[in-house]
Amino acid sequence: MITLKEIAQICDVSISTVSNILNGKPNVSEETRQRVLEVVNQTGYKPNYFAQGIRKQKTKIIGIIVEDLNLFSTTPIVGAIMAYCEELDYRTILINMRLYDKWQDTWYNDEQKFNSVLQPSIKELLSIKVDGIVYVAGHCRVINCFPDDFKIPGIVVYGISNSPKFTSVVIDDKKGGYDITKYLISMGHRKIGVIAGTPDNLHTMRRILGYQKALFEEEILYNPDFVRYGDWMRPSGYREAESLIKEGVSAIFCMNDLMAVGLYDYLYEKGIQVGEDISVVGYDNKEISECIRPGLTTNEIQLEKIGQEAAKIMIKMLEEDYVASKSQEIIKIPCRLIIRESVKKNQ
Amino acid sequence: MITLKEIAQICDVSISTVSNILNGKPNVSEETRQRVLEVVNQTGYKPNYFAQGIRKQKTKIIGIIVEDLNLFSTTPIVGAIMAYCEELDYRTILINMRLYDKWQDTWYNDEQKFNSVLQPSIKELLSIKVDGIVYVAGHCRVINCFPDDFKIPGIVVYGISNSPKFTSVVIDDKKGGYDITKYLISMGHRKIGVIAGTPDNLHTMRRILGYQKALFEEEILYNPDFVRYGDWMRPSGYREAESLIKEGVSAIFCMNDLMAVGLYDYLYEKGIQVGEDISVVGYDNKEISECIRPGLTTNEIQLEKIGQEAAKIMIKMLEEDYVASKSQEIIKIPCRLIIRESVKKNQ
DNA sequence: TTGTAAGCGTTATCAA
DNA sequence: TTGATAACGCTTACAA
């Protein structure tokens, strides 16, 4: 790989002159500028960004730490962050902690395990002098990512920073639960069952809150028997189906598409027609939701928007001298209702 | 971020002594070693890998260039590469070219567009002195990635290097087409239709080759009317269904799960029962294949295996002094037949 | 056993 | 308008 030094030799000027030209300094004669730039283009010279980083304080590199790249929610977020950064001429560097890959579900209540991977990752990014760090969680939790005296801008995506010093960008689960329940009510349903996610989960809790709010607005009494807890997996949708249906609900709100598929399984087995005899909605808008029959009405999580918003905020912090102490907001990105054929108008 | 210099100051030794200790050099007294290591641990010192790279020739960093991170095939491959590298104490750096995101399908026959992103990406990785580059394609093509006189090890994954100087790791499409056709034949099918991918595509061509080979072995005449071309998308599965069924086939091999879903759509509409009146197989083993009804028999692409194999070969090249000129192989990773309920025994 | 000094690719300061 | 020189964080001969 060609270096500044070699270019300087070829052009018979000093290294600093080449450096000045490349950095757009004004004090260079037009003639040498042309000569140097030509060689730069011919040789396809690329600066070593990390060598620049050693010298300058700003690197224009943003570190992205993801809990696990192999989650359906992570890649679109990361892709959007990268797209936005590219547009504004920032580079990114990705650290994939692979937490689920390493420990399945056993790490996020285990600060020890968690920090044994997170801390070195942060240190690594700091040591290579990234300008800021975006932390991308795998699911919504309150997360202790960055210390309060963190020197560079940090932001938490798809999770909530336990410290108010850092911005968080999350989906608006409460509104999501509210919207989808309102929709069911608008379709004439008043006995609406829920197959929720795991009980202690933030997504679960907030969506239930939204569900309750919608019921309340319509003066429908909240019946806790209508709410069952699954574990986000398909079998749990199947498992909760029977007893929930016995309650006489006319519609069921599954908190993800996968559990809705499990519910479909049960209903198919019993010959109960989705979208006819009973209505079902999901959450996530995964590919499966439009492939199962009937197409599943669901709430799309706008992952690209989340990522873009995070990148936008990060770069804004970077460009407008960042004040570490300021208290930051929680940005909520709304979900988008995708209407398919799984809900029937109830008379 | 703490540096070698600061550690040296704290311990009141020279920078080189600290460096020697961290690099396991033998010529240090046990006493100072202890003293320094303690400070290193306390401060959580992390070396700047890129500063190391500037100085040393080997960085233990592997560059990964992906055509687009937002493809279902890319993330598992990348995850597996990262996992393997982590195990052997290599770091990775990811460049996401986002080619589909930028240009949809219009880039891969346009060398101009393609190189306008690829070349800078390679240059960037070279400038930061990665030890080797893994190129991860979005679909199987012959790709001109690296120049023949490339100085560091390169490897092409999920695509085939046009130069024999670079190893390629791909799925065994021919065997995949063969295996799944053999399976259908073993289930008593002799008139087997195909909804293929796009005609010029390598996956398509090789799977058809495997299909033909299987037919040939069983002395079944190859009938070109049984082979229809789709575009990998769901509607094309639907579109090709009618005329193909008119040919009187008893089973249909769709070259991906998504087109199989399109075929399911058609069959459902016509009241033809999959797994009863007709048999269907797919390819990819995406999540949808086990969510649609009946569960789709399909060929799993072992993406993690592909990634792991690629990483293994890359690191092997790195550790056993790489000889650039040697001609390299094409490694083929078999697919895995996943049997569900979409194929019926034909009497 | 330890430290000095040079060098990796780059930028910044300052003198010529 | 240009170029020495020092510095960034690190490794490595080589000298002490």
XYZ file of C-alpha atoms (C1' of nucleotides) in Angstrom:
726
model
C 0.000 0.000 0.000
C 1.366 3.395 -1.012
C 2.015 5.928 1.716
C 2.367 9.685 2.018
C 6.102 9.286 2.091
C 6.208 7.505 -1.239
C 3.950 10.054 -2.860
C 6.209 12.780 -1.585
C 9.203 11.023 -3.100
C 7.524 10.555 -6.464
C 6.513 14.210 -6.599
C 9.788 15.384 -5.143
C 8.139 17.419 -2.417
C 8.045 16.999 1.335
C 5.623 14.787 3.197
C 4.044 17.786 4.859
C 3.249 19.374 1.535
C 1.414 16.265 0.395
C -0.389 16.092 3.698
C -1.351 19.763 3.440
C -2.711 19.296 -0.049
C -4.763 16.276 0.923
C -6.166 18.134 3.888
C -7.138 21.110 1.766
C -4.781 23.575 3.380
C -4.687 26.817 1.390
C -0.973 27.523 1.431
C 0.071 25.475 -1.586
C 0.802 26.567 -5.131
C -1.698 25.453 -7.696
C 1.055 23.822 -9.679
C 2.310 21.431 -6.991
C -1.250 20.754 -5.927
C -2.075 19.489 -9.409
C 1.071 17.452 -9.623
C 0.501 15.792 -6.283
C -3.199 15.162 -6.751
C -2.511 13.449 -10.033
C -0.107 11.023 -8.418
C -2.551 10.488 -5.576
C -5.272 9.536 -8.009
C -3.062 7.372 -10.161
C -1.729 5.396 -7.254
C -5.113 5.146 -5.605
C -3.619 6.362 -2.371
C -5.792 5.942 0.720
C -4.761 7.387 4.046
C -4.469 5.047 6.978
C -7.377 6.320 9.038
C -6.041 4.833 12.183
C -2.664 6.474 11.788
C -4.553 9.721 11.335
C -6.460 8.884 14.475
C -3.267 8.471 16.448
C -2.284 12.004 15.591
C -5.558 13.922 15.388
C -8.105 13.969 18.122
C -11.075 13.428 15.770
C -11.062 10.256 13.695
C -14.517 10.433 12.098
C -14.937 6.840 13.117
C -18.011 5.710 15.021
C -17.866 2.478 16.954
C -20.905 0.213 16.860
C -21.212 -2.448 19.527
C -23.939 -5.000 18.927
C -25.100 -7.605 21.388
C -25.505 -10.104 18.596
C -25.371 -9.525 14.880
C -27.450 -12.645 14.260
C -30.716 -11.201 15.493
C -33.417 -10.169 13.102
C -33.538 -6.703 14.614
C -29.834 -5.951 14.622
C -28.803 -6.008 10.984
C -31.329 -3.476 9.687
C -30.394 -1.098 12.488
C -26.698 -1.499 11.789
C -27.252 -1.168 8.054
C -29.098 2.095 8.542
C -26.430 3.463 10.845
C -23.782 2.605 8.297
C -25.776 4.155 5.480
C -26.227 7.416 7.312
C -22.600 7.551 8.398
C -21.421 6.881 4.879
C -23.517 9.753 3.624
C -21.890 12.142 6.051
C -18.437 10.738 5.438
C -18.040 8.954 8.733
C -16.601 5.487 8.979
C -17.889 2.804 11.306
C -16.267 -0.054 13.088
C -18.378 -2.920 14.289
C -17.882 -5.068 17.344
C -20.115 -8.113 17.509
C -20.256 -9.348 21.093
C -22.187 -12.486 20.022
C -23.795 -12.707 23.432
C -26.694 -14.936 22.426
C -24.354 -17.090 20.396
C -22.127 -17.544 23.421
C -24.658 -17.809 26.206
C -28.188 -17.913 24.770
C -30.488 -16.174 27.234
C -28.343 -16.489 30.299
C -26.270 -13.347 30.027
C -28.543 -10.388 30.385
C -29.264 -10.837 34.012
C -25.651 -11.672 34.700
C -23.690 -8.454 34.972
C -20.509 -10.452 35.340
C -20.793 -12.271 32.032
C -22.115 -9.195 30.321
C -19.308 -6.937 31.446
C -16.649 -9.493 30.719
C -17.415 -8.877 27.070
C -18.734 -5.330 27.076
C -15.899 -3.661 28.946
C -13.103 -4.961 26.725
C -15.154 -4.006 23.682
C -15.528 -0.441 24.867
C -11.867 -0.285 25.822
C -10.896 -1.535 22.419
C -12.930 1.135 20.706
C -11.528 3.808 22.974
C -7.998 2.644 22.362
C -8.421 3.061 18.633
C -9.895 6.476 19.283
C -13.378 6.297 17.859
C -15.278 9.569 18.133
C -18.417 8.026 19.587
C -20.042 4.705 20.372
C -23.464 3.406 19.393
C -24.625 0.457 21.458
C -27.203 -1.740 19.743
C -29.142 -4.005 22.098
C -30.883 -7.196 21.087
C -34.020 -6.445 23.014
C -35.292 -3.618 25.122
C -33.853 -3.511 28.627
C -32.411 -0.932 30.940
C -28.725 -1.242 30.259
C -25.685 -0.014 32.093
C -23.460 0.593 29.082
C -21.317 3.596 29.653
C -19.947 5.109 32.861
C -21.354 8.506 33.763
C -18.002 10.177 33.179
C -17.635 8.675 29.717
C -15.428 10.944 27.668
C -16.994 10.531 24.248
C -20.608 10.577 23.063
C -22.490 7.351 23.622
C -25.973 6.309 22.615
C -28.071 3.229 23.300
C -30.280 1.778 20.583
C -33.124 -0.695 21.057
C -32.457 -0.482 24.763
C -32.582 2.135 27.473
C -29.552 3.626 29.120
C -29.737 3.380 32.887
C -27.937 6.683 33.035
C -29.803 9.788 31.889
C -26.566 11.099 30.440
C -26.995 9.035 27.315
C -29.643 9.217 24.657
C -31.666 6.070 24.037
C -33.527 5.268 20.845
C -36.230 2.653 21.234
C -39.463 1.583 19.642
C -42.616 3.025 21.085
C -43.980 -0.157 22.596
C -46.707 1.500 24.575
C -48.056 3.248 21.518
C -47.590 0.018 19.572
C -49.714 -1.916 22.029
C -52.195 0.927 22.091
C -52.485 1.265 18.327
C -52.993 -2.375 17.627
C -55.565 -2.707 20.404
C -57.388 0.387 19.180
C -57.456 -1.186 15.760
C -58.991 -4.370 17.120
C -61.560 -2.354 19.025
C -62.353 -0.346 15.907
C -63.047 -3.660 14.212
C -65.678 -4.349 16.823
C -63.712 -6.514 19.241
C -64.215 -6.007 22.954
C -62.962 -9.244 24.399
C -59.353 -9.121 23.364
C -56.892 -11.732 24.562
C -53.168 -11.231 24.752
C -50.339 -13.681 24.334
C -47.585 -11.582 25.804
C -43.835 -12.082 25.848
C -41.901 -12.983 28.966
C -43.364 -11.192 32.000
C -40.333 -9.215 33.141
C -39.574 -7.928 29.677
C -39.863 -4.223 28.900
C -41.455 -4.833 25.521
C -44.067 -6.966 27.228
C -44.798 -4.510 29.991
C -45.125 -1.497 27.777
C -47.260 -3.164 25.180
C -49.609 -4.302 27.921
C -49.716 -0.739 29.177
C -50.725 0.416 25.717
C -53.308 -2.339 25.528
C -54.789 -1.251 28.844
C -54.825 2.366 27.828
C -56.756 1.552 24.666
C -59.266 -0.521 26.606
C -59.654 2.211 29.158
C -60.324 4.847 26.531
C -63.109 2.717 25.141
C -64.420 1.949 28.601
C -63.706 -1.735 28.329
C -62.893 -3.375 31.601
C -59.388 -4.822 31.768
C -59.571 -8.513 32.491
C -56.267 -10.015 33.647
C -57.485 -13.475 32.685
C -57.265 -12.409 29.097
C -53.536 -11.880 29.366
C -51.240 -14.898 29.076
C -47.477 -14.933 29.068
C -45.422 -16.769 26.483
C -41.693 -16.753 25.862
C -41.623 -15.227 22.363
C -41.255 -18.680 20.804
C -43.723 -20.435 18.574
C -44.664 -23.277 20.927
C -45.711 -20.812 23.593
C -48.277 -19.329 21.219
C -49.703 -22.778 20.749
C -49.544 -23.561 24.436
C -51.470 -20.498 25.614
C -54.104 -20.759 22.904
C -56.531 -23.235 24.374
C -57.227 -21.715 27.747
C -57.288 -18.223 26.327
C -59.915 -19.168 23.776
C -61.987 -20.759 26.512
C -62.258 -17.271 27.984
C -64.349 -16.394 24.980
C -62.111 -13.782 23.389
C -62.912 -12.779 19.825
C -59.446 -11.479 19.041
C -55.935 -12.248 20.236
C -52.989 -9.905 20.291
C -49.725 -11.860 20.078
C -46.688 -9.878 21.032
C -44.643 -11.284 18.231
C -45.270 -12.930 14.898
C -43.676 -16.192 15.945
C -46.127 -16.763 18.782
C -48.900 -15.833 16.362
C -47.703 -18.674 14.153
C -47.949 -20.980 17.169
C -51.474 -19.738 17.709
C -52.274 -20.340 14.046
C -51.015 -23.899 14.543
C -53.497 -24.485 17.310
C -56.389 -22.864 15.501
C -55.685 -24.832 12.342
C -55.625 -28.029 14.344
C -59.013 -27.239 15.851
C -60.485 -26.096 12.558
C -60.965 -22.556 13.782
C -60.581 -20.106 10.904
C -58.319 -17.126 11.525
C -59.901 -13.969 10.169
C -63.303 -15.635 10.279
C -63.994 -17.353 13.566
C -61.331 -15.479 15.431
C -59.048 -12.525 14.814
C -55.299 -12.485 15.405
C -52.642 -9.797 15.294
C -48.893 -10.120 15.708
C -45.897 -7.893 16.222
C -42.617 -7.439 14.294
C -43.745 -7.821 10.683
C -41.240 -10.524 9.976
C -41.244 -12.211 6.592
C -43.371 -15.033 7.978
C -46.239 -12.686 8.755
C -47.043 -12.223 5.105
C -46.346 -15.822 4.159
C -48.701 -17.577 6.543
C -52.343 -17.855 5.640
C -54.268 -15.691 6.182
C -51.709 -12.884 6.082
C -51.088 -11.653 9.609
C -51.974 -8.112 10.607
C -49.032 -6.927 12.629
C -47.001 -3.985 13.848
C -43.892 -3.284 11.858
C -40.835 -2.285 13.863
C -39.177 0.431 11.845
C -35.655 -0.774 12.406
C -34.081 1.320 9.673
C -35.673 4.419 11.160
C -34.316 3.551 14.568
C -30.840 3.118 13.170
C -30.988 6.264 11.132
C -32.238 8.294 14.052
C -29.463 6.988 16.248
C -26.811 7.817 13.673
C -28.313 11.251 13.173
C -28.187 12.031 16.873
C -24.689 10.641 17.230
C -23.297 12.716 14.403
C -25.110 15.764 15.660
C -23.427 15.313 19.020
C -20.108 14.910 17.272
C -20.438 18.024 15.155
C -21.875 20.342 17.784
C -19.337 20.130 20.555
C -20.734 17.529 22.823
C -21.470 18.433 26.429
C -21.105 15.275 28.432
C -23.100 16.308 31.426
C -26.334 17.263 29.743
C -29.261 15.009 30.485
C -30.472 13.187 27.412
C -33.824 12.039 26.102
C -35.377 8.722 25.251
C -36.381 8.847 21.610
C -39.339 6.663 20.733
C -39.842 5.508 17.175
C -43.443 4.535 16.424
C -44.376 1.171 14.946
C -46.384 0.939 11.778
C -49.580 -1.048 11.605
C -49.575 -3.455 8.666
C -53.073 -4.601 7.914
C -53.516 -7.996 6.302
C -56.297 -10.532 6.528
C -56.194 -11.959 10.022
C -58.730 -9.604 11.596
C -62.417 -9.759 10.913
C -64.986 -7.132 11.638
C -66.935 -8.265 14.659
C -70.655 -7.588 14.547
C -7.588 5.961 27.246
C -4.423 4.939 29.005
C -1.324 4.332 26.905
C 1.920 2.438 27.212
C 3.653 5.665 28.018
C 1.428 6.376 31.003
C 1.825 2.865 32.340
C 5.570 3.247 32.039
C 5.403 6.483 33.988
C 3.257 4.994 36.738
C 5.603 2.027 37.115
C 8.672 4.144 36.690
C 10.099 1.976 33.951
C 10.669 2.592 30.272
C 8.065 2.174 27.576
C 10.001 -0.677 26.011
C 10.012 -2.625 29.227
C 6.252 -2.412 29.433
C 5.989 -3.364 25.798
C 8.315 -6.301 26.295
C 6.311 -7.545 29.223
C 3.026 -7.295 27.350
C 4.526 -9.126 24.419
C 5.844 -11.901 26.618
C 9.486 -11.257 26.024
C 11.625 -13.311 28.439
C 14.216 -10.731 29.405
C 12.359 -9.083 32.295
C 12.711 -9.591 36.002
C 9.806 -11.267 37.687
C 9.501 -8.336 40.054
C 8.959 -5.610 37.464
C 6.747 -7.944 35.446
C 4.402 -8.307 38.402
C 4.429 -4.612 39.123
C 3.651 -3.676 35.535
C 1.009 -6.338 34.982
C -0.799 -5.184 38.062
C -1.031 -1.647 36.779
C -2.054 -2.930 33.362
C -4.920 -4.869 34.904
C -5.982 -2.093 37.213
C -6.111 0.486 34.484
C -7.704 -1.897 32.009
C -5.091 -0.967 29.459
C -5.827 -2.073 25.895
C -3.247 -1.645 23.170
C -4.206 0.318 20.103
C -4.224 -2.492 17.575
C -3.883 -0.168 14.686
C -0.865 1.542 16.166
C 0.620 -1.917 16.573
C -0.245 -2.610 12.971
C 1.591 0.475 11.787
C 4.729 -0.810 13.368
C 4.519 -4.590 12.943
C 3.843 -6.271 9.656
C 1.247 -8.658 11.102
C -1.828 -7.077 12.661
C -3.934 -10.182 13.346
C -6.804 -8.286 11.807
C -8.881 -9.853 9.049
C -10.914 -7.613 6.792
C -14.383 -8.768 5.828
C -16.008 -7.115 2.840
C -19.680 -7.930 2.393
C -21.773 -7.019 -0.612
C -24.701 -6.268 1.642
C -25.114 -7.007 5.305
C -28.899 -6.965 4.955
C -29.169 -10.261 3.130
C -30.400 -13.348 4.869
C -27.289 -15.255 3.845
C -24.701 -12.706 4.875
C -25.130 -12.329 8.623
C -24.772 -15.988 9.552
C -21.641 -16.237 7.426
C -20.168 -13.120 8.987
C -21.142 -14.260 12.462
C -19.382 -17.569 11.956
C -16.260 -15.891 10.613
C -16.179 -13.598 13.616
C -16.716 -16.470 16.012
C -13.871 -18.476 14.557
C -11.537 -15.496 14.469
C -12.333 -14.631 18.054
C -11.462 -18.140 19.101
C -8.045 -17.883 17.519
C -7.484 -14.376 18.794
C -7.861 -12.585 15.491
C -9.823 -9.396 15.167
C -12.085 -8.567 12.252
C -13.059 -5.376 10.579
C -16.214 -5.266 8.513
C -16.892 -3.209 5.428
C -20.500 -3.233 4.312
C -20.654 -2.146 0.668
C -24.468 -2.043 0.789
C -24.656 -2.759 -2.928
C -28.263 -3.936 -2.975
C -29.264 -1.087 -0.732
C -27.673 1.384 -3.121
C -28.552 -0.120 -6.478
C -30.882 -3.105 -5.992
C -30.092 -5.632 -8.714
C -28.419 -3.294 -11.151
C -24.844 -3.501 -9.939
C -23.592 -6.985 -10.477
C -23.410 -6.813 -14.210
C -21.990 -3.324 -14.046
C -18.264 -3.566 -13.391
C -18.091 0.204 -13.197
C -20.550 0.573 -10.329
C -19.205 -2.498 -8.626
C -15.593 -1.396 -8.692
C -16.417 2.120 -7.654
C -17.255 0.643 -4.262
C -15.100 -2.450 -4.143
C -11.771 -0.875 -4.997
C -11.885 1.837 -2.330
C -12.986 -0.776 0.184
C -10.008 -2.976 -0.575
C -7.674 0.003 -0.542
C -9.020 1.066 2.801
C -8.396 -2.351 4.279
C -4.918 -2.459 2.814
C -4.138 0.970 4.156
C -4.969 -0.103 7.660
C -2.842 -3.195 7.113
C -5.223 -6.083 7.575
C -3.515 -9.456 7.263
C -6.065 -10.902 4.879
C -9.422 -10.189 3.268
C -12.542 -12.332 3.176
C -15.010 -11.286 0.504
C -18.602 -12.328 1.201
C -20.854 -12.260 -1.845
C -24.626 -11.936 -1.761
C -25.207 -14.662 -4.308
C -23.059 -17.041 -6.262
C -21.311 -15.476 -9.242
C -17.881 -15.497 -10.756
C -16.334 -12.426 -9.206
C -13.257 -10.443 -10.006
C -12.355 -9.402 -6.489
C -8.641 -9.327 -6.077
C -5.881 -8.668 -8.611
C -3.654 -11.628 -9.397
C -0.686 -9.977 -7.747
C -2.568 -9.278 -4.545
C -0.080 -9.109 -1.719
C -2.116 -10.573 1.101
C -4.317 -13.671 1.331
C -7.784 -13.255 -0.110
C -10.730 -15.595 -0.164
C -14.154 -15.420 -1.771
C -17.186 -16.726 0.073
C -20.594 -17.528 -1.416
C -19.124 -16.620 -4.789
C -16.380 -17.874 -7.056
C -13.152 -16.052 -7.668
C -12.496 -15.558 -11.355
C -8.840 -15.990 -10.606
C -7.624 -19.437 -9.564
C -5.206 -17.772 -7.181
C -7.892 -17.345 -4.560
C -9.821 -19.953 -2.668
C -13.600 -19.852 -2.998
C -16.051 -21.314 -0.535
C -19.503 -21.936 -1.943
C -22.498 -24.136 -1.378
C -22.643 -27.316 -3.373
C -25.561 -26.372 -5.583
C -25.161 -29.248 -7.959
C -25.247 -31.765 -5.145
C -28.105 -29.787 -3.604
C -30.178 -30.066 -6.764
C -29.190 -33.681 -7.070
C -30.024 -34.617 -3.492
C -33.417 -33.030 -3.429
C -34.353 -34.519 -6.804
C -33.148 -37.925 -5.675
C -35.323 -37.554 -2.625
C -38.368 -36.777 -4.742
C -37.633 -39.752 -6.952
C -37.231 -41.965 -3.902
C -40.704 -40.830 -2.900
C -42.001 -42.206 -6.167
C -42.073 -39.042 -8.275
C -40.988 -39.258 -11.898
C -42.568 -36.180 -13.396
C -40.797 -33.483 -11.442
C -41.276 -29.832 -12.320
C -38.837 -27.095 -11.482
C -39.398 -23.455 -10.692
C -35.864 -22.237 -11.096
C -34.234 -18.940 -10.275
C -33.154 -16.440 -12.883
C -31.707 -18.242 -15.910
C -28.207 -16.776 -15.964
C -27.656 -17.380 -12.281
C -25.026 -19.859 -11.124
C -27.228 -21.256 -8.374
C -29.901 -21.898 -10.955
C -27.611 -23.519 -13.470
C -25.920 -25.827 -11.021
C -29.059 -26.929 -9.303
C -30.534 -27.804 -12.678
C -27.397 -29.779 -13.441
C -27.893 -31.727 -10.234
C -31.548 -32.236 -11.076
C -30.608 -33.606 -14.484
C -27.979 -35.874 -13.042
C -30.471 -37.361 -10.617
C -32.987 -37.930 -13.382
C -30.341 -39.482 -15.571
C -29.265 -41.913 -12.888
C -32.820 -43.086 -12.533
C -33.253 -43.252 -16.296
C -35.895 -40.587 -16.336
C -35.971 -38.519 -19.497
C -35.217 -34.848 -18.946
C -38.110 -32.774 -20.188
C -37.235 -29.078 -20.632
C -40.933 -28.203 -20.494
C -40.856 -29.134 -16.834
C -38.364 -26.381 -16.073
C -39.658 -22.842 -15.612
C -37.665 -19.780 -14.652
C -38.704 -17.417 -11.905
C -36.860 -14.502 -10.358
C -36.497 -15.813 -6.780
C -39.471 -13.715 -5.668
C -42.758 -15.008 -4.375
C -44.969 -13.817 -7.254
C -42.860 -15.708 -9.757
C -43.637 -18.948 -7.928
C -47.306 -18.179 -8.304
C -46.908 -17.110 -11.895
C -45.171 -20.269 -13.113
C -47.463 -22.609 -11.217
C -50.412 -22.933 -13.568
C -48.697 -23.914 -16.776
C -46.278 -26.168 -14.967
C -49.077 -28.083 -13.329
C -50.768 -28.475 -16.681
C -47.731 -30.498 -17.713
C -48.907 -33.087 -15.233
C -46.035 -33.017 -12.804
C -46.542 -34.715 -9.453
C -43.837 -32.775 -7.640
C -42.284 -29.349 -7.993
C -38.787 -28.315 -6.969
C -38.703 -24.588 -6.218
C -35.218 -23.156 -6.084
C -35.969 -21.079 -3.055
C -38.486 -21.077 -0.250
C -39.998 -17.768 -1.279
C -41.057 -19.027 -4.700
C -42.393 -22.122 -2.962
C -44.605 -19.810 -0.926
C -45.843 -18.286 -4.172
C -46.571 -21.755 -5.437
C -48.430 -22.554 -2.200
C -50.495 -19.423 -2.835
C -51.594 -20.707 -6.202
C -52.283 -24.216 -4.995
C -54.305 -22.942 -2.060
C -56.343 -20.771 -4.378
C -57.112 -23.752 -6.566
C -57.812 -26.037 -3.641
C -54.900 -28.308 -4.487
C -53.465 -29.794 -1.287
C -49.718 -29.614 -0.912
C -48.357 -32.911 0.398
C -51.499 -34.656 -0.795
C -52.425 -33.773 -4.358
C -48.992 -32.482 -5.208
C -45.549 -32.418 -3.628
C -43.376 -29.346 -3.244
C -39.817 -28.756 -2.106
C -37.969 -25.507 -1.582
C -34.436 -24.322 -0.995
C -32.797 -22.201 1.731
C -34.615 -23.372 4.870
C -35.649 -19.878 5.821
C -37.865 -19.360 8.837
C -40.931 -19.265 6.581
C -40.372 -22.830 5.418
C -41.358 -24.214 8.779
C -44.139 -21.702 9.376
C -46.196 -22.278 6.268
C -48.599 -25.157 6.164
C -47.734 -27.877 5.425
C -44.131 -27.472 6.539
C -41.919 -27.204 3.493
C -39.286 -29.826 2.784
C -36.254 -27.865 1.761
C -32.479 -27.771 1.507
C -30.767 -25.929 4.302
C -27.820 -23.785 3.291
C -25.260 -24.268 6.016
C -24.208 -20.676 6.213
C -22.371 -20.981 9.506
C -20.351 -23.848 8.100
C -19.463 -21.797 5.058
C -18.302 -18.925 7.210
C -16.365 -21.133 9.541
C -14.655 -22.950 6.704
C -13.675 -19.642 5.122
C -12.240 -18.346 8.379
C -10.398 -21.593 8.935
C -8.759 -21.447 5.533
C -7.930 -17.766 5.900
C -6.217 -18.220 9.225
C -4.418 -21.293 7.964
C -3.027 -19.207 5.110
C -2.016 -16.558 7.581
C -0.222 -18.891 9.936
C 1.546 -21.031 7.357
C 3.412 -18.480 5.338
C 1.141 -17.816 2.462
C 2.432 -18.449 -1.051
C 0.580 -16.086 -3.319
C 1.135 -17.916 -6.555
C -0.275 -21.291 -5.604
C -3.479 -22.232 -7.374
C -6.383 -22.564 -4.989
C -9.420 -24.765 -4.731
C -13.134 -24.209 -4.754
C -14.499 -25.577 -1.505
C -18.063 -26.819 -1.709
C -20.172 -27.044 1.409
C -23.064 -29.488 1.081
C -26.643 -28.505 1.822
C -28.714 -30.406 4.306
C -32.074 -31.852 3.394
C -34.748 -30.853 5.883
C -37.732 -33.113 5.545
C -41.124 -31.728 6.533
C -44.604 -32.483 5.262
C -44.802 -31.093 1.754
C -43.845 -34.273 -0.082
C -46.114 -37.252 -0.387
C -45.176 -40.754 -1.398
C -46.369 -41.259 -4.950
C -47.848 -44.650 -5.665
C 17.644 -6.617 33.135
C 16.671 -2.176 31.390
C 16.563 1.915 28.519
C 17.590 4.641 24.160
C 16.463 5.552 19.672
C 14.503 4.773 15.272
C 10.640 3.924 12.695
C 5.584 2.817 11.217
C 1.897 6.645 8.623
C 0.086 10.553 9.766
C -0.691 15.722 11.292
C 0.697 20.151 13.456
C 3.814 23.674 14.550
C 6.976 26.686 13.164
C 10.929 28.271 10.829
C 12.928 29.058 6.253
C 4.964 28.454 -0.610
C 7.638 24.843 1.384
C 9.970 21.682 4.552
C 12.121 20.211 9.225
C 10.800 18.467 13.221
C 8.110 16.635 16.924
C 4.447 14.024 18.240
C 0.690 10.290 18.354
C 0.960 4.770 20.412
C 3.425 1.242 19.500
C 7.546 -2.366 18.482
C 12.257 -3.581 17.970
C 17.385 -3.335 17.481
C 20.816 -2.385 20.005
C 23.372 -0.258 23.634
C 24.062 0.193 28.549
